[in-house]
PDB file of C-alpha atoms in Angstrom:
ATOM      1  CA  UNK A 251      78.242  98.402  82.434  1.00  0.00           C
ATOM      2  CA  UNK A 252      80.048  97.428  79.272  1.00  0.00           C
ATOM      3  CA  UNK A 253      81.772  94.612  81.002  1.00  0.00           C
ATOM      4  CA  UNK A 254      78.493  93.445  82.098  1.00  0.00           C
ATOM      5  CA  UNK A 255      76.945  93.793  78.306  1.00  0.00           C
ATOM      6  CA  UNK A 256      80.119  91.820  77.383  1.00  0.00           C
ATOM      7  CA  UNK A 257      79.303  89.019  79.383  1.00  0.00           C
ATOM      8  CA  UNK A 258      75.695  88.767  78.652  1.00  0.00           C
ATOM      9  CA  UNK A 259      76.248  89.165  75.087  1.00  0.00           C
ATOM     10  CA  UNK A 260      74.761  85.527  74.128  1.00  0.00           C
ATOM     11  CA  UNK A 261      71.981  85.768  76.438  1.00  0.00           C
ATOM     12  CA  UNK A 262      71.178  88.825  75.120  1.00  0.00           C
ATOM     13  CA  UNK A 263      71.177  87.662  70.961  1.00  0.00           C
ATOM     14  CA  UNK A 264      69.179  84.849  72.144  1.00  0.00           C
ATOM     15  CA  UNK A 265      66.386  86.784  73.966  1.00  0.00           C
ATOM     16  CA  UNK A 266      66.465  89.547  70.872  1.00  0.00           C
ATOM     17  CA  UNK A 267      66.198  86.538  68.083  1.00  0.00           C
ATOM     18  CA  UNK A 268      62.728  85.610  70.543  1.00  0.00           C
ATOM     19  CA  UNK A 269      61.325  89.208  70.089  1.00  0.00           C
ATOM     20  CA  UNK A 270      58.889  89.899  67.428  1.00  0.00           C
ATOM     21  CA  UNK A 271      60.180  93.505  66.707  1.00  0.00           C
ATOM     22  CA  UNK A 272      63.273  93.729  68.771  1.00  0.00           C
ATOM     23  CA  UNK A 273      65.396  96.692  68.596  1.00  0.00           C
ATOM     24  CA  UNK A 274      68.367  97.057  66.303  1.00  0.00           C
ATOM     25  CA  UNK A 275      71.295  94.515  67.528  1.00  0.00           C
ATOM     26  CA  UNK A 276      74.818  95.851  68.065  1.00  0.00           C
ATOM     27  CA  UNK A 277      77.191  95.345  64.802  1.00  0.00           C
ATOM     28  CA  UNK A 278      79.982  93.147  65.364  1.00  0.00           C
ATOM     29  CA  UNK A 279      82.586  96.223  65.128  1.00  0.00           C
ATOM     30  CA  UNK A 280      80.526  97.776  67.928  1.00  0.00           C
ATOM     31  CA  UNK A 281      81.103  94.699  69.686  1.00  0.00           C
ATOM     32  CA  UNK A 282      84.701  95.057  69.077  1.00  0.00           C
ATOM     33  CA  UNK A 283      85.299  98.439  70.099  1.00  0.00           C
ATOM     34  CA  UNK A 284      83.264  97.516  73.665  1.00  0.00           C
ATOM     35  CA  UNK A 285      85.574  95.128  73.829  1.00  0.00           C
ATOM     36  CA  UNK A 286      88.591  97.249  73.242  1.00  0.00           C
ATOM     37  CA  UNK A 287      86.931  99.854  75.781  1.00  0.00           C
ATOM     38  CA  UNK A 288      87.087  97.541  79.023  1.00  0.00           C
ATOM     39  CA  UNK A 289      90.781  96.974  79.363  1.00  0.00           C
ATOM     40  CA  UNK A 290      91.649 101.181  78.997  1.00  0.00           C
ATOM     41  CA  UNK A 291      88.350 101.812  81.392  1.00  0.00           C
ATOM     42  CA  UNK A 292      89.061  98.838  84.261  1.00  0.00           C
ATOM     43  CA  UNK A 293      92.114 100.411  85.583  1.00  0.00           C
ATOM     44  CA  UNK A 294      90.070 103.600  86.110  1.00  0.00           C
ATOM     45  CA  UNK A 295      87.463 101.397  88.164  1.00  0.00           C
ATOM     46  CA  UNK A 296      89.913 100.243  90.201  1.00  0.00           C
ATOM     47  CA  UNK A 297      91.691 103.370  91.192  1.00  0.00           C
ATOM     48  CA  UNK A 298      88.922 104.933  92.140  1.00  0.00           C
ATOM     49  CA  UNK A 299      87.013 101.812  94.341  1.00  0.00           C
ATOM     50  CA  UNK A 300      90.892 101.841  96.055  1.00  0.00           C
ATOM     51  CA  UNK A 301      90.935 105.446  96.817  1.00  0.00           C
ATOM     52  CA  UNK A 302      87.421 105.265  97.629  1.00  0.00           C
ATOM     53  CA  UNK A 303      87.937 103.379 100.507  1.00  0.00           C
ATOM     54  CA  UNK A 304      87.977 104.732 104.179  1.00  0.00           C
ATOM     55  CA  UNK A 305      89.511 102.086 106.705  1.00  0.00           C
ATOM     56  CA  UNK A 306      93.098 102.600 105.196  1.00  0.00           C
ATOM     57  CA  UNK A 307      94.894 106.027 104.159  1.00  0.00           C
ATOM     58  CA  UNK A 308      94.339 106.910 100.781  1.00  0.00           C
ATOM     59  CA  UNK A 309      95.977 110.859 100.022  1.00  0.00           C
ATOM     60  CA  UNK A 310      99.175 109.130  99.658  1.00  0.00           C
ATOM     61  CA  UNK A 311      98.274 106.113  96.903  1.00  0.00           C
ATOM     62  CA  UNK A 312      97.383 109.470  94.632  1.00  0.00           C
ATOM     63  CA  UNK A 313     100.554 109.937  93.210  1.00  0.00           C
ATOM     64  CA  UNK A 314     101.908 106.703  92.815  1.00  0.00           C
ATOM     65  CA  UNK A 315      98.260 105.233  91.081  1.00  0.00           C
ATOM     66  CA  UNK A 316      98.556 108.031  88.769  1.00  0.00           C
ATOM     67  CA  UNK A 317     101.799 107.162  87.153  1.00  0.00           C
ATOM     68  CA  UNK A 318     100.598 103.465  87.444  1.00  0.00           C
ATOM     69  CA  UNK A 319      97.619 104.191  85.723  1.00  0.00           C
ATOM     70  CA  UNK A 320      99.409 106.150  82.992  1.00  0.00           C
ATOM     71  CA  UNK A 321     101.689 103.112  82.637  1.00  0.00           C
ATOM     72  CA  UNK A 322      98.850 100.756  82.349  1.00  0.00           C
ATOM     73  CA  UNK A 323      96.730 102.834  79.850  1.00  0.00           C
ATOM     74  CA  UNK A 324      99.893 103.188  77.659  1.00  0.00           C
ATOM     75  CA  UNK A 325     100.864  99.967  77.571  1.00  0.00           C
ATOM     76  CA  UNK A 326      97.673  98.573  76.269  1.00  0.00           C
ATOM     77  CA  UNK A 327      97.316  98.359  72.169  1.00  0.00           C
ATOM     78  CA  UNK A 328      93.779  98.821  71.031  1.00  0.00           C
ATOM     79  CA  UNK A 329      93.184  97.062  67.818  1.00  0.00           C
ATOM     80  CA  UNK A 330      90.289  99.887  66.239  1.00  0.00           C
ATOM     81  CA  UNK A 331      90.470 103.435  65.662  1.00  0.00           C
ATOM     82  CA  UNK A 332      87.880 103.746  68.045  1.00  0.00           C
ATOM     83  CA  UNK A 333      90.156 102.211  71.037  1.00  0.00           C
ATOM     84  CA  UNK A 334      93.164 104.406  69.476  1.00  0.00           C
ATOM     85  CA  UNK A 335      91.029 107.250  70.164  1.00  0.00           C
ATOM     86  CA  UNK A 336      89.728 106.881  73.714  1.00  0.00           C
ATOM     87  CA  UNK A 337      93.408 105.563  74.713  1.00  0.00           C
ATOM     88  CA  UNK A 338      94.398 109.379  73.293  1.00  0.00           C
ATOM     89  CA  UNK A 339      91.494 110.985  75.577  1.00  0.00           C
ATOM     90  CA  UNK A 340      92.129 109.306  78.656  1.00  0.00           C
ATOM     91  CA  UNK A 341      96.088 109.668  78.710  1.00  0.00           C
ATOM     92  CA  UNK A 342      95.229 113.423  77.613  1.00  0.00           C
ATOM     93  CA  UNK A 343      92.877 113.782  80.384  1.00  0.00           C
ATOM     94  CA  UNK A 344      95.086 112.889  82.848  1.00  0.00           C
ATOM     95  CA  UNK A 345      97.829 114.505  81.703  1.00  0.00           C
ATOM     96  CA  UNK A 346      95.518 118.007  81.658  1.00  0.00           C
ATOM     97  CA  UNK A 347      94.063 117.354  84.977  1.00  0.00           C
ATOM     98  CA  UNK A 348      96.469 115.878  87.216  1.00  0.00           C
ATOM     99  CA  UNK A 349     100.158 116.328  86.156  1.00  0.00           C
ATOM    100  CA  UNK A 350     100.496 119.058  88.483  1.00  0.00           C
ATOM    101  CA  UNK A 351      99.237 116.676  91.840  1.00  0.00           C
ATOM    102  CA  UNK A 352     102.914 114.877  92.347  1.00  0.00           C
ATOM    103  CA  UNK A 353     104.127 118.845  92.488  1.00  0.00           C
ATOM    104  CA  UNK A 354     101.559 119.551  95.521  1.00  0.00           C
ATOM    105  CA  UNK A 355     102.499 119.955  98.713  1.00  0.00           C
ATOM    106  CA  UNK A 356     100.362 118.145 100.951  1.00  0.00           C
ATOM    107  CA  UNK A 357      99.689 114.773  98.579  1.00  0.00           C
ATOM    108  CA  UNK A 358     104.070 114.888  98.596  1.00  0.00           C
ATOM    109  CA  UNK A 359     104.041 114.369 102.162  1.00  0.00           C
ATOM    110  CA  UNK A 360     101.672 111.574 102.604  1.00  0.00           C
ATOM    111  CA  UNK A 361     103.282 109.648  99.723  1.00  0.00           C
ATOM    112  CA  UNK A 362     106.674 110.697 101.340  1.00  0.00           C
ATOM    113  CA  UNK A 363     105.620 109.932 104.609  1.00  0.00           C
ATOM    114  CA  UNK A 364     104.152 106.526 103.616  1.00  0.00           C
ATOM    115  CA  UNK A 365     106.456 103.726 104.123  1.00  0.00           C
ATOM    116  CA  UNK A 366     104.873 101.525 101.398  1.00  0.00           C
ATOM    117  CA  UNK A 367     106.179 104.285  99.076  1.00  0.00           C
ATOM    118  CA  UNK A 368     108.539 106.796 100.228  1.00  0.00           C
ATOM    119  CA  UNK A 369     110.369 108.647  97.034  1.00  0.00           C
ATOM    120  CA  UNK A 370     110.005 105.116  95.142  1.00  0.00           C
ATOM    121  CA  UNK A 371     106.125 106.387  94.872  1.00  0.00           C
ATOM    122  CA  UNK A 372     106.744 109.395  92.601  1.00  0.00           C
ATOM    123  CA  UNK A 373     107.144 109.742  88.951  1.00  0.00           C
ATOM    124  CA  UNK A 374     109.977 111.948  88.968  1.00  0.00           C
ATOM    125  CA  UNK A 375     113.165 112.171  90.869  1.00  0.00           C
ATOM    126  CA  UNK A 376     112.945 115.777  91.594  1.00  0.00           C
ATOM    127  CA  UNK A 377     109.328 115.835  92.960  1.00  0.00           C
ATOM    128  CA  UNK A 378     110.751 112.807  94.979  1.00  0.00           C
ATOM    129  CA  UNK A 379     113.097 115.685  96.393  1.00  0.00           C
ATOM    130  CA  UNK A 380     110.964 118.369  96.783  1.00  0.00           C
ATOM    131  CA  UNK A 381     108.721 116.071  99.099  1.00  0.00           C
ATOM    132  CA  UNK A 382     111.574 115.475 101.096  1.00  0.00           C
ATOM    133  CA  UNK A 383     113.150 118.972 101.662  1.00  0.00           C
ATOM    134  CA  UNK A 384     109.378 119.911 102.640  1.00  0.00           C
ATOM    135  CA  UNK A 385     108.843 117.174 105.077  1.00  0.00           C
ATOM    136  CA  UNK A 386     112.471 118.432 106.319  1.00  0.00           C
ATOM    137  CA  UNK A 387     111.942 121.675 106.603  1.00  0.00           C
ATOM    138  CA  UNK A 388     108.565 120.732 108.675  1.00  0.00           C
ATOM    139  CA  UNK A 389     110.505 118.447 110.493  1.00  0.00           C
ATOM    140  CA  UNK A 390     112.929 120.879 111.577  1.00  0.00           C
ATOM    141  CA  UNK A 391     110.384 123.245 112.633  1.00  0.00           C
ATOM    142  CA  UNK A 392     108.406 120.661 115.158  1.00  0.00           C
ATOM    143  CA  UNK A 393     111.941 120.336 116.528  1.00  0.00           C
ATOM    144  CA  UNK A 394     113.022 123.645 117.193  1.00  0.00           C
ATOM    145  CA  UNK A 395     109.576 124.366 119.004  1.00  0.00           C
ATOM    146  CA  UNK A 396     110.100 121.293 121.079  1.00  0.00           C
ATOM    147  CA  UNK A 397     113.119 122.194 122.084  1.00  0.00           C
ATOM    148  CA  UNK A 398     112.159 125.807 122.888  1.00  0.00           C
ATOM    149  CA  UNK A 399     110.059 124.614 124.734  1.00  0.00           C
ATOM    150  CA  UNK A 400     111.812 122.053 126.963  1.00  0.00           C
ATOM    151  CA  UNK A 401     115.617 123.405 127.124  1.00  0.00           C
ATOM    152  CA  UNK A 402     116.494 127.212 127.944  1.00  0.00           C
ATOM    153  CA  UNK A 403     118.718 128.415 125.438  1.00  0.00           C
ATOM    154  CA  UNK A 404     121.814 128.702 126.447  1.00  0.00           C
ATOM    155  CA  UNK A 405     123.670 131.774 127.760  1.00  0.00           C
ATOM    156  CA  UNK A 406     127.206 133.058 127.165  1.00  0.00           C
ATOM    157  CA  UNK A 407     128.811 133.855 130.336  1.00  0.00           C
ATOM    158  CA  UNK A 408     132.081 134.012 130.802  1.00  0.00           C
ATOM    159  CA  UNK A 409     134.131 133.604 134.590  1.00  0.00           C
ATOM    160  CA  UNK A 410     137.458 134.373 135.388  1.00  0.00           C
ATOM    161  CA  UNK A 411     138.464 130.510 136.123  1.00  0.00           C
ATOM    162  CA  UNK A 412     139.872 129.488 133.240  1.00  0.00           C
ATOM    163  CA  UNK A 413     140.404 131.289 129.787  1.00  0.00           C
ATOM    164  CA  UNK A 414     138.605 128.681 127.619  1.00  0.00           C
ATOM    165  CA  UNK A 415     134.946 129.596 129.546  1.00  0.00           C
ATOM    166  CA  UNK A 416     134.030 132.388 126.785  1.00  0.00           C
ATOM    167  CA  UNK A 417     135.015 129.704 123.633  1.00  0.00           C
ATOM    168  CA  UNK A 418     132.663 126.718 125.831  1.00  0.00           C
ATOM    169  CA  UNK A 419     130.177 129.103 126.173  1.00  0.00           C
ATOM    170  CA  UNK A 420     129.976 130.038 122.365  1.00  0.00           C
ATOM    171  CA  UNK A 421     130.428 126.206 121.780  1.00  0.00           C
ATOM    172  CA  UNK A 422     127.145 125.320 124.069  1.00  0.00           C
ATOM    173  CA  UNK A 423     125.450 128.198 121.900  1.00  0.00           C
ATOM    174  CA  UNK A 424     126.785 126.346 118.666  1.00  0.00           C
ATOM    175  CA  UNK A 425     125.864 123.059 119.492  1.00  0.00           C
ATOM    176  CA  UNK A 426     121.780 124.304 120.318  1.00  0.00           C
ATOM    177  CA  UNK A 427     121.189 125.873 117.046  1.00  0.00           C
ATOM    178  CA  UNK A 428     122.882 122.788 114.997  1.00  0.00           C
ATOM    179  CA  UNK A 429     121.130 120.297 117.017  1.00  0.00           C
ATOM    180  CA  UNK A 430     117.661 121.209 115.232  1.00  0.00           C
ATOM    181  CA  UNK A 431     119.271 120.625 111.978  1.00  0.00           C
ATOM    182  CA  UNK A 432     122.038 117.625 112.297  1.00  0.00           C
ATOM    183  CA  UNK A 433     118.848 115.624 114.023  1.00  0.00           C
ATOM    184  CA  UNK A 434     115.914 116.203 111.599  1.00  0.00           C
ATOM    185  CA  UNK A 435     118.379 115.045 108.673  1.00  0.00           C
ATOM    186  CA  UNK A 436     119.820 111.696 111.157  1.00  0.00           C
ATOM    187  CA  UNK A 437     115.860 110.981 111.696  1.00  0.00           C
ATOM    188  CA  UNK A 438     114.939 111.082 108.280  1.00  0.00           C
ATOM    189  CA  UNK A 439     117.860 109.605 107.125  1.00  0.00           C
ATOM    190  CA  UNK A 440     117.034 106.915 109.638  1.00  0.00           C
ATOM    191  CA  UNK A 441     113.413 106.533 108.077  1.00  0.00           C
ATOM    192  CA  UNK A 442     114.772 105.932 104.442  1.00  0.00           C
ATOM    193  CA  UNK A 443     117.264 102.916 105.276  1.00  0.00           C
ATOM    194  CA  UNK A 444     114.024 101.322 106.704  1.00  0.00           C
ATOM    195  CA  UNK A 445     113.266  98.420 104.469  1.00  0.00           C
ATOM    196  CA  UNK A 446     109.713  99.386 102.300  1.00  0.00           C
ATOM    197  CA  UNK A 447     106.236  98.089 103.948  1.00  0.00           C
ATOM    198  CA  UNK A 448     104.138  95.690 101.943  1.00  0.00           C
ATOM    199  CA  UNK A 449     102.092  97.170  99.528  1.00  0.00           C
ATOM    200  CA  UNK A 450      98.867  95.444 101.526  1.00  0.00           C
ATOM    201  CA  UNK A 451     100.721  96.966 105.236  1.00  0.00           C
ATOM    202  CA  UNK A 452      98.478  99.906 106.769  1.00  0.00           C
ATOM    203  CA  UNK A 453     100.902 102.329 107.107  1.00  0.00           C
ATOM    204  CA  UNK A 454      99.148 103.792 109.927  1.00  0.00           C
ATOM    205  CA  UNK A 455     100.029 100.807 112.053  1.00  0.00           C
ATOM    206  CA  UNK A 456     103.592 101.074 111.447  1.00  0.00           C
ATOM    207  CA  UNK A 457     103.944 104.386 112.927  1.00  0.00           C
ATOM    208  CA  UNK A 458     101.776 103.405 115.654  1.00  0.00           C
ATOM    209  CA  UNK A 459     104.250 100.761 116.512  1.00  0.00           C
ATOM    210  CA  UNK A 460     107.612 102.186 115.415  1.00  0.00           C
ATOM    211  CA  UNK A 461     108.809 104.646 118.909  1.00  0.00           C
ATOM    212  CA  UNK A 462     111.914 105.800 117.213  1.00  0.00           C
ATOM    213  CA  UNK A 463     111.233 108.195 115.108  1.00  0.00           C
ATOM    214  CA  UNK A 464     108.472 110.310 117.854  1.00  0.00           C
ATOM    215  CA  UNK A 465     108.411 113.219 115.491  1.00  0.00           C
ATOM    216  CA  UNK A 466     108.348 112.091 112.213  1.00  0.00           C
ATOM    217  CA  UNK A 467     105.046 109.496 113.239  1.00  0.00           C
ATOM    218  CA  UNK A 468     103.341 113.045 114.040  1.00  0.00           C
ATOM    219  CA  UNK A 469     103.716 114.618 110.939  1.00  0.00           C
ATOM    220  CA  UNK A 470     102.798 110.774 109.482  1.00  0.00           C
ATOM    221  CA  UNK A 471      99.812 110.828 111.136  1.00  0.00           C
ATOM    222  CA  UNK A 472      98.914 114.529 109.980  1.00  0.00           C
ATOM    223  CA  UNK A 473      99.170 114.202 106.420  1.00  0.00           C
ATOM    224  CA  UNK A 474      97.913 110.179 106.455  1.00  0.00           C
ATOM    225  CA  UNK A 475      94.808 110.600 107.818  1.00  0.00           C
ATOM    226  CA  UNK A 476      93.504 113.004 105.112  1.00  0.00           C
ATOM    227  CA  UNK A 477      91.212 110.978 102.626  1.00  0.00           C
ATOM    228  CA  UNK A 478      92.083 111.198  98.916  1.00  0.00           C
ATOM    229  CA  UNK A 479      88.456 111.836  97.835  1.00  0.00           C
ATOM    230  CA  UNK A 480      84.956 112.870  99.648  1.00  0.00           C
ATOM    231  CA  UNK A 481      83.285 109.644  99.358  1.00  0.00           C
ATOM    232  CA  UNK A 482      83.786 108.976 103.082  1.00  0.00           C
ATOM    233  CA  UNK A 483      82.069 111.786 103.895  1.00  0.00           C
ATOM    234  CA  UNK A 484      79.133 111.225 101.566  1.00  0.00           C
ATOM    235  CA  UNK A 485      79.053 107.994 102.721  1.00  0.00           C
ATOM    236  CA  UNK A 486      78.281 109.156 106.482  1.00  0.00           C
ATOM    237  CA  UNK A 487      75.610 111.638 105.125  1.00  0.00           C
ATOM    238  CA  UNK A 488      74.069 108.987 102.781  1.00  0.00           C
ATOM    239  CA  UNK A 489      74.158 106.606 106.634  1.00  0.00           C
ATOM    240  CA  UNK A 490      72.525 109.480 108.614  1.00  0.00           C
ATOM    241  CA  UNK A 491      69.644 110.472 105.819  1.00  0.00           C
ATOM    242  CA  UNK A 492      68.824 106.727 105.899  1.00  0.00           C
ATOM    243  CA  UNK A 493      68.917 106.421 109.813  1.00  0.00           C
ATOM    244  CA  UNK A 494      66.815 109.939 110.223  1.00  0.00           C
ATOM    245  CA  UNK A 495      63.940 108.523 108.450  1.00  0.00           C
ATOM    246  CA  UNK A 496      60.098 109.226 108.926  1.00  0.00           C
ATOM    247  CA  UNK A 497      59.710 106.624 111.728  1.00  0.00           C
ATOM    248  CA  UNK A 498      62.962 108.408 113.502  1.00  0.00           C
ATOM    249  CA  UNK A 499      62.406 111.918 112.768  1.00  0.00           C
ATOM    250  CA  UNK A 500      62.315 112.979 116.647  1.00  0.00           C
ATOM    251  CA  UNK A 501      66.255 111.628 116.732  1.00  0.00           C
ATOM    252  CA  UNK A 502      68.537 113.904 118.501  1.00  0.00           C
ATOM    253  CA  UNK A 503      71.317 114.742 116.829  1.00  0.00           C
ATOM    254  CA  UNK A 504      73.512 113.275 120.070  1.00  0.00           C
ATOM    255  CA  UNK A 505      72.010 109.791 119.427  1.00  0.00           C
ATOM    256  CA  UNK A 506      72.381 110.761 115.825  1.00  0.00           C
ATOM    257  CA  UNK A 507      76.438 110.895 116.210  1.00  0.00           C
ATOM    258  CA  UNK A 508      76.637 107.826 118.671  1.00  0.00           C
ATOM    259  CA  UNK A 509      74.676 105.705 115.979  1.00  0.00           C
ATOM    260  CA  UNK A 510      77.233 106.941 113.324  1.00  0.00           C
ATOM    261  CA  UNK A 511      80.144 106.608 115.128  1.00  0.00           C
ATOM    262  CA  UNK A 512      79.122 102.866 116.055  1.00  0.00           C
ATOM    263  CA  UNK A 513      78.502 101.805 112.721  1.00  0.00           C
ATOM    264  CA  UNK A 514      81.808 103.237 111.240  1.00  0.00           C
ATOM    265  CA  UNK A 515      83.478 100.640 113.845  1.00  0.00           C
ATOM    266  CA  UNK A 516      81.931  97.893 112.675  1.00  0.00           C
TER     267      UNK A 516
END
């Protein structure tokens, strides 16, 4: 809106100068301190139309917009007191109510897990870290219950062939319980050589495409398909209330869905 009022501002004099009582005009340090207010408000806008969006994954641009958007709100000098001020409340704002976000769990996976950012997406080194131990440690799990699963554990019997059959069978023993670990840490470290996606790359198609790394395109998948905000869903409830109108009030919900689920593929 006070882009808009900006940009109108000569149309706007004009039509007031034609009024016979118009209302009081704006003072030109008014006008200055709009002016001052767009550039610390616009990269709000556009953080949340991005993370708005619902064709694309969005949990895991959280972290890294934040620190962009405290970079880009500190490094613009307002010239009034005014802009001084509401530079202070915004970087104080999101200081109070989002600092703690890059130390959750789940949004450290998706940024983790997101190719585009890996640990070059967070703020700080050791929240870079933590992300990674965690998607390690969840790694390691999916492993160990696919390979309980699939392979019997091995069992230490020992014959009276040869003297070395007790020490083989321990060794057989050995080798199952360290393969869980040695390959979760030689599949992630095989996921961080990888050379970074473009920034404009859906991340979701990588991991579609990329069959090396089975496991860790699950737990991609898990944590990349959560949205960063509700607006997708209020979008499909703001679709079906104008769908269900008067004319269609006798809709089942069936045909309901179907419509729904058509339009979002459009």
């Amino acid at each position: 809106m006070l882009e808009r009022l900006l940009k109108i501002k000569v149309p706007l004099a004009v039509a007031l100068a034609n009024i016979s009582n118009p209302p009081e005009a704006l003072l030109p340090s008014e006008w200055e301190t709009i002016k001052e207010c767009v550039p610390l408000l616009k990269p709000m806008e556009d953080m949340t139309t991005e993370l708005s969006g619902e064709l694309y994954p969005t949990l895991s641009m959280v972290i890294p917009m934040l620190r962009g958007l405290q970079y880009t709100i500190s490094s613009k000098e307002p010239g009034t007191l005014d802009g001084m001020m509401l530079k202070t409340a915004l970087l104080n704002s999101i200081t109070k109510r989002f600092l703690d976000l890059e130390k959750s769990a789940i949004p450290q996976k998706a940024c983790f897990l997101d190719p585009r950012f890996k640990k070059a997406g967070f703020g700080l080194e050791a929240n870079a870290k933590q992300a990674e131990n965690q998607v390690l440690s969840e790694l390691q799990s999916l492993l160990s219950k696919k390979k309980t699963s699939t392979a019997p554990i091995p069992r230490i019997t020992a014959s009276k062939s040869s003297i070395w059959d007790i020490l083989d069978a321990k060794i057989e023993l050995c080798k199952g319980t360290e393969t869980t670990s040695s390959s979760s840490m030689i599949l992630l470290r095989q996921y961080k050589e990888l050379l970074h996606l473009s920034r404009q790359q859906n991340p979701m198609e990588f991991w579609s495409l990329l069959s090396t790394l089975p496991e860790l395109a699950q737990l991609a998948r898990k944590y990349l398909c959560i949205p960063a905000t509700s607006v997708p869903s209020e979008r499909q409830f703001s679709k079906a209330g104008l769908i269900t109108n008067d004319r269609r009030n006798r809709l089942k919900p069936k045909n309901l869905d179907m419509l729904l689920f058509l339009n979002s593929c459009l």
